[in-house]
């Protein structure tokens, strides 16, 4: 069993409109934009990162906004709900705020003993705010959201699957332990995690396969401290039969990817070097940052990208 994974690192999704996406996460949810860069495989498209002050692993929601992309069709083989942690008592504030902002899909319930407010992103993305009274992470505040309400980072993610057996086994191998079940949903939790500690598996044997598009999660990344731990994890996954990519330099972390049974794309990303490697923490996310190989084409790339800020 692996012992080096510490919870989620980031969640990466797709969107149809960069400005709308930026406004939703910074303006409505009050996260900090911690990096404005491009898709390393398609530099005409942004890669936007939102999180806490430093973009701490376990807080970072990232997006590829592909202009005019069609919406995805929800189904199995994907992350159905990305969950953010907020303090106990914060949900009435959020319900009022998100309703006033005309956010779709607002629905409140209780899941695994915690109050949950579900809502939809601009492209139909499945999100939830979950109340927790023991989340010690320091939030980014502003945009009219104070310390008593602000998002602390991810709580976890809910995966929709036609069959959960192989995924449950994989999560066990990654260091997660079964922590309970509620209806068709089984919860797994990692010990000594970074706060983004839970993975829920939702069993939907009859549901159609998801079709990826705007509003779909592209992949979900798990955190390891450093490159040595990543190599250890990579070897262990390969030894148990997973097809894992070579280590890829993503400038702000190192990444490996593998397709899990059931279809969800997993990444394992390092906590090093972090988002302050090429700009001061005070100015994270302000300037367009390009990986070195695209720097000669900066002018052309900038002309293609729609400005995000008014
Ligand atoms: Zn990623």
Coordinates of N, CA and C in Angstrom, one line a residue, residues 149-291:
X149 N -16.9 32.6 6.5 CA -17.6 31.9 5.4 C -16.7 31.3 4.4
X150 N -15.5 31.9 4.2 CA -14.7 31.6 3.0 C -14.4 30.1 2.9
X151 N -14.2 29.8 1.6 CA -13.8 28.4 1.2 C -12.4 28.1 1.8
X152 N -12.2 27.0 2.4 CA -10.9 26.5 3.0 C -10.1 25.7 2.0
X153 N -10.7 25.3 0.9 CA -10.1 24.4 0.0 C -11.1 23.3 -0.3
X154 N -10.6 22.2 -1.0 CA -11.5 21.1 -1.3 C -11.8 20.3 0.0
X155 N -13.0 19.8 0.1 CA -13.3 18.8 1.1 C -12.9 17.4 0.4
X156 N -13.4 17.3 -0.8 CA -13.1 16.0 -1.5 C -13.8 16.0 -2.9
X157 N -14.0 14.8 -3.4 CA -14.7 14.7 -4.7 C -15.5 13.5 -4.7
X158 N -16.6 13.5 -5.5 CA -17.5 12.4 -5.6 C -17.4 11.8 -7.1
X159 N -17.0 10.6 -7.2 CA -16.9 9.9 -8.5 C -18.1 9.1 -8.8
X160 N -18.6 9.2 -10.1 CA -19.7 8.4 -10.5 C -19.2 7.2 -11.3
X161 N -19.6 6.0 -10.9 CA -19.1 4.8 -11.6 C -20.2 3.8 -11.8
X162 N -20.0 3.0 -12.8 CA -21.0 1.9 -13.1 C -20.7 0.7 -12.2
X163 N -19.4 0.6 -11.8 CA -19.0 -0.5 -10.9 C -17.9 0.1 -10.0
X164 N -18.0 -0.1 -8.7 CA -17.1 0.6 -7.8 C -16.0 -0.3 -7.3
X165 N -16.1 -1.6 -7.6 CA -15.1 -2.6 -7.0 C -13.7 -2.3 -7.2
X166 N -13.3 -2.1 -8.5 CA -11.9 -1.9 -8.8 C -11.4 -0.6 -8.3
X167 N -12.3 0.4 -8.3 CA -11.9 1.7 -7.8 C -11.7 1.7 -6.3
X168 N -12.5 1.0 -5.6 CA -12.4 0.8 -4.2 C -11.0 0.2 -3.8
X169 N -10.7 -0.8 -4.6 CA -9.4 -1.5 -4.4 C -8.3 -0.5 -4.7
X170 N -8.4 0.2 -5.8 CA -7.3 1.2 -6.1 C -7.2 2.3 -5.0
X171 N -8.3 2.8 -4.5 CA -8.2 3.8 -3.4 C -7.6 3.2 -2.2
X172 N -7.9 1.9 -1.9 CA -7.3 1.3 -0.7 C -5.8 1.2 -0.9
X173 N -5.3 0.9 -2.1 CA -3.9 0.8 -2.5 C -3.2 2.2 -2.3
X174 N -4.0 3.2 -2.6 CA -3.4 4.6 -2.6 C -3.4 5.1 -1.1
X175 N -4.0 4.4 -0.2 CA -3.9 4.8 1.2 C -5.2 5.2 1.8
X176 N -6.3 5.1 1.1 CA -7.6 5.5 1.6 C -8.3 4.4 2.3
X177 N -9.1 4.7 3.3 CA -9.8 3.7 4.1 C -11.3 4.0 4.0
X178 N -12.1 2.9 3.9 CA -13.5 3.1 3.8 C -14.0 3.7 5.2
X179 N -14.9 4.7 5.0 CA -15.3 5.4 6.2 C -16.8 5.4 6.4
X180 N -17.5 4.7 5.5 CA -19.0 4.7 5.7 C -19.7 4.6 4.4
X181 N -21.0 4.4 4.5 CA -21.8 4.3 3.2 C -23.1 4.9 3.5
X182 N -23.7 5.5 2.5 CA -25.0 6.2 2.6 C -25.7 5.9 1.2
X183 N -26.7 5.1 1.2 CA -27.4 4.8 0.0 C -26.4 4.2 -1.0
X184 N -26.3 4.7 -2.2 CA -25.4 4.2 -3.2 C -24.0 4.8 -3.2
X185 N -23.7 5.6 -2.1 CA -22.4 6.3 -2.0 C -21.6 5.7 -0.9
X186 N -20.3 5.4 -1.2 CA -19.4 4.9 -0.2 C -18.3 5.9 -0.1
X187 N -18.0 6.2 1.2 CA -16.9 7.3 1.4 C -15.6 6.6 1.8
X188 N -14.5 7.2 1.2 CA -13.1 6.8 1.5 C -12.4 8.0 2.0
X189 N -11.6 7.8 3.0 CA -10.9 9.0 3.7 C -9.4 8.6 3.8
X190 N -8.5 9.6 3.6 CA -7.1 9.3 3.8 C -6.7 9.9 5.1
X191 N -5.9 9.2 5.9 CA -5.4 9.7 7.2 C -4.2 10.7 6.9
X192 N -4.0 11.6 7.9 CA -2.9 12.6 7.8 C -2.9 13.3 6.5
X193 N -4.1 13.7 6.0 CA -4.2 14.4 4.7 C -4.1 15.9 4.8
X194 N -4.1 16.5 3.7 CA -4.0 18.0 3.7 C -5.3 18.8 3.9
X195 N -6.4 18.0 4.1 CA -7.7 18.6 4.3 C -8.7 18.2 3.2
X196 N -8.1 18.0 2.0 CA -8.9 17.5 0.9 C -8.9 16.0 0.9
X197 N -9.6 15.4 1.9 CA -9.3 14.1 2.3 C -10.2 13.0 1.9
X198 N -11.4 13.4 1.3 CA -12.4 12.4 1.1 C -12.6 12.1 -0.4
X199 N -12.9 10.9 -0.8 CA -13.3 10.5 -2.1 C -14.6 9.7 -1.9
X200 N -15.7 10.1 -2.5 CA -16.9 9.3 -2.5 C -17.1 8.6 -3.8
X201 N -17.5 7.4 -3.7 CA -17.8 6.6 -4.9 C -19.3 6.4 -5.0
X202 N -19.9 6.9 -6.1 CA -21.4 6.8 -6.3 C -21.6 5.7 -7.3
X203 N -22.3 4.7 -6.9 CA -22.6 3.5 -7.8 C -23.8 3.8 -8.6
X204 N -23.7 3.8 -9.9 CA -24.8 4.0 -10.8 C -24.8 3.0 -12.0
X205 N -25.2 1.8 -11.7 CA -25.0 0.7 -12.7 C -25.7 0.9 -14.0
X206 N -26.8 1.7 -14.0 CA -27.6 1.8 -15.3 C -27.3 3.1 -16.0
X207 N -26.5 4.0 -15.4 CA -26.3 5.4 -16.0 C -25.5 5.3 -17.3
X208 N -25.7 6.3 -18.2 CA -24.9 6.3 -19.4 C -23.5 6.8 -19.1
X209 N -22.6 6.5 -20.0 CA -21.2 7.0 -19.9 C -21.2 8.5 -20.1
X210 N -20.4 9.2 -19.3 CA -20.3 10.7 -19.4 C -19.7 11.0 -20.8
X211 N -20.1 12.1 -21.4 CA -19.4 12.7 -22.5 C -18.7 14.0 -22.1
X212 N -17.4 14.0 -22.2 CA -16.7 15.2 -21.7 C -16.9 16.4 -22.6
X213 N -17.0 17.5 -21.9 CA -17.2 18.8 -22.6 C -17.1 19.9 -21.5
X214 N -17.6 21.1 -21.9 CA -17.5 22.2 -20.9 C -18.3 21.8 -19.7
X215 N -17.8 22.1 -18.5 CA -18.4 21.7 -17.2 C -18.0 20.4 -16.7
X216 N -17.3 19.6 -17.5 CA -16.8 18.3 -17.1 C -15.4 18.4 -16.4
X217 N -15.2 17.6 -15.4 CA -13.9 17.5 -14.8 C -13.0 16.7 -15.8
X218 N -11.9 17.2 -16.1 CA -10.9 16.5 -17.1 C -10.1 15.5 -16.3
X219 N -9.6 15.8 -15.2 CA -8.9 14.9 -14.3 C -8.8 15.4 -12.9
X220 N -8.5 14.5 -12.0 CA -8.4 14.8 -10.6 C -7.0 14.4 -10.1
X221 N -6.3 15.3 -9.4 CA -4.9 15.1 -9.1 C -4.7 14.9 -7.6
X222 N -3.9 13.9 -7.2 CA -3.6 13.6 -5.8 C -2.2 14.2 -5.5
X223 N -2.0 14.6 -4.2 CA -0.8 15.2 -3.9 C 0.2 14.3 -3.3
X224 N 1.5 14.5 -3.7 CA 2.6 13.8 -3.0 C 3.6 15.0 -2.6
X225 N 4.5 14.8 -1.6 CA 5.3 15.9 -1.2 C 6.3 16.3 -2.2
X226 N 7.0 15.3 -2.9 CA 8.1 15.7 -3.7 C 8.3 14.6 -4.8
X227 N 9.4 14.9 -5.6 CA 9.6 14.0 -6.8 C 10.0 12.6 -6.4
X228 N 10.7 12.5 -5.3 CA 11.1 11.1 -4.8 C 9.9 10.3 -4.5
X229 N 8.9 10.9 -3.8 CA 7.7 10.2 -3.4 C 6.9 9.9 -4.7
X230 N 6.9 10.8 -5.6 CA 6.2 10.6 -6.9 C 6.8 9.3 -7.6
X231 N 8.1 9.2 -7.7 CA 8.7 8.1 -8.4 C 8.3 6.8 -7.7
X232 N 8.3 6.8 -6.3 CA 7.9 5.7 -5.5 C 6.5 5.3 -5.9
X233 N 5.6 6.2 -5.9 CA 4.2 6.0 -6.3 C 4.0 5.5 -7.7
X234 N 4.8 6.1 -8.6 CA 4.7 5.6 -10.0 C 5.1 4.2 -10.1
X235 N 6.2 3.8 -9.5 CA 6.7 2.4 -9.6 C 5.7 1.5 -9.0
X236 N 5.1 1.8 -7.8 CA 4.1 0.9 -7.2 C 2.9 0.8 -8.1
X237 N 2.5 1.8 -8.7 CA 1.3 1.7 -9.6 C 1.6 0.9 -10.8
X238 N 2.8 1.0 -11.4 CA 3.2 0.2 -12.6 C 3.3 -1.2 -12.2
X239 N 3.9 -1.5 -11.0 CA 4.0 -2.9 -10.5 C 2.7 -3.6 -10.3
X240 N 1.6 -2.8 -10.1 CA 0.3 -3.4 -9.9 C -0.5 -3.3 -11.2
X241 N 0.2 -3.0 -12.3 CA -0.5 -3.2 -13.6 C -1.1 -1.9 -14.2
X242 N -0.9 -0.8 -13.6 CA -1.4 0.5 -14.1 C -0.5 1.0 -15.2
X243 N -1.0 1.6 -16.2 CA -0.2 2.3 -17.3 C -0.1 3.7 -16.9
X244 N 1.1 4.1 -16.5 CA 1.4 5.4 -15.9 C 2.3 6.2 -16.9
X245 N 2.0 7.5 -17.2 CA 2.8 8.3 -18.0 C 4.2 8.5 -17.4
X246 N 5.2 8.9 -18.2 CA 6.4 9.4 -17.6 C 6.1 10.7 -16.8
X247 N 7.1 11.1 -16.0 CA 7.0 12.3 -15.2 C 7.0 13.5 -16.2
X248 N 6.0 14.4 -16.1 CA 5.9 15.6 -16.9 C 6.1 16.8 -16.1
X249 N 6.9 17.8 -16.6 CA 7.1 19.0 -15.9 C 6.0 20.0 -16.2
X250 N 5.2 20.3 -15.2 CA 4.1 21.3 -15.4 C 4.5 22.7 -14.8
X251 N 5.7 23.0 -14.7 CA 6.3 24.2 -14.2 C 6.0 24.5 -12.7
X252 N 4.8 24.2 -12.2 CA 4.5 24.5 -10.8 C 4.4 23.2 -10.0
X253 N 4.4 22.1 -10.7 CA 4.5 20.8 -10.0 C 4.9 19.8 -11.1
X254 N 5.2 18.6 -10.7 CA 5.6 17.5 -11.6 C 4.4 16.6 -11.6
X255 N 4.0 16.0 -12.8 CA 2.8 15.3 -12.9 C 3.0 13.9 -13.6
X256 N 2.3 12.9 -13.1 CA 2.1 11.6 -13.8 C 0.6 11.4 -13.9
X257 N 0.2 10.7 -14.9 CA -1.2 10.4 -15.1 C -1.5 8.9 -15.4
X258 N -2.6 8.5 -15.0 CA -3.1 7.1 -15.4 C -4.6 7.1 -15.4
X259 N -5.1 6.3 -16.3 CA -6.5 6.1 -16.5 C -7.0 5.0 -15.5
X260 N -8.0 5.3 -14.7 CA -8.4 4.3 -13.7 C -9.5 3.4 -14.2
X261 N -9.7 2.2 -13.6 CA -10.8 1.4 -14.0 C -12.1 2.1 -13.8
X262 N -12.9 2.2 -14.8 CA -14.1 3.0 -14.7 C -14.0 4.3 -15.5
X263 N -12.8 4.7 -15.9 CA -12.7 5.7 -16.8 C -12.1 7.1 -16.3
X264 N -12.1 7.3 -15.0 CA -11.7 8.6 -14.5 C -10.2 8.7 -14.6
X265 N -9.7 9.9 -15.1 CA -8.3 10.1 -15.3 C -7.7 10.7 -14.0
X266 N -6.7 9.9 -13.4 CA -6.1 10.4 -12.2 C -4.7 10.9 -12.5
X267 N -4.3 11.9 -11.7 CA -2.9 12.4 -11.8 C -2.3 12.3 -10.4
X268 N -1.0 12.2 -10.3 CA -0.3 12.4 -9.0 C 0.7 13.5 -9.2
X269 N 0.5 14.6 -8.4 CA 1.3 15.8 -8.6 C 2.1 16.1 -7.3
X270 N 3.3 16.7 -7.5 CA 4.1 17.1 -6.4 C 3.7 18.4 -5.8
X271 N 3.9 18.5 -4.5 CA 3.7 19.8 -3.8 C 4.8 20.8 -4.2
X272 N 6.0 20.3 -4.7 CA 7.0 21.2 -5.1 C 7.0 21.4 -6.6
X273 N 7.4 22.6 -7.3 CA 8.0 23.7 -6.5 C 6.9 24.7 -6.1
X274 N 5.7 24.7 -6.6 CA 4.7 25.6 -6.2 C 4.5 26.8 -7.1
X275 N 3.5 27.6 -6.8 CA 3.1 28.7 -7.8 C 3.9 29.9 -7.6
X276 N 4.7 30.0 -6.6 CA 5.6 31.2 -6.4 C 6.9 31.0 -7.1
X277 N 7.1 30.0 -7.9 CA 8.4 29.8 -8.5 C 8.7 30.8 -9.6
X278 N 7.7 31.5 -10.2 CA 8.0 32.5 -11.2 C 7.3 33.8 -11.0
X279 N 6.7 34.1 -9.8 CA 6.2 35.4 -9.4 C 6.0 35.5 -7.9
X280 N 6.0 36.7 -7.4 CA 5.9 36.9 -6.0 C 4.5 36.5 -5.5
X281 N 4.4 35.9 -4.3 CA 3.1 35.5 -3.8 C 2.1 36.7 -3.8
X282 N 2.6 37.9 -3.6 CA 1.7 39.1 -3.5 C 1.1 39.3 -4.9
X283 N 1.7 38.9 -6.0 CA 1.2 39.1 -7.3 C 0.8 37.9 -8.1
X284 N 0.6 36.8 -7.4 CA 0.3 35.6 -8.1 C -1.0 35.7 -9.0
X285 N -0.9 35.2 -10.2 CA -2.0 35.2 -11.1 C -2.3 36.4 -11.9
X286 N -1.5 37.4 -11.7 CA -1.7 38.7 -12.4 C -1.2 38.7 -13.8
X287 N 0.1 38.3 -14.0 CA 0.7 38.4 -15.3 C 0.5 37.0 -16.1
X288 N 0.5 37.1 -17.4 CA 0.4 35.8 -18.2 C 1.8 35.2 -18.1
X289 N 1.8 34.0 -17.6 CA 3.1 33.2 -17.5 C 3.1 32.1 -18.5
X290 N 4.2 32.0 -19.2 CA 4.3 31.0 -20.3 C 5.5 30.1 -20.0
X291 N 5.3 28.8 -20.3 CA 6.5 27.9 -20.2 C 7.5 28.4 -21.2

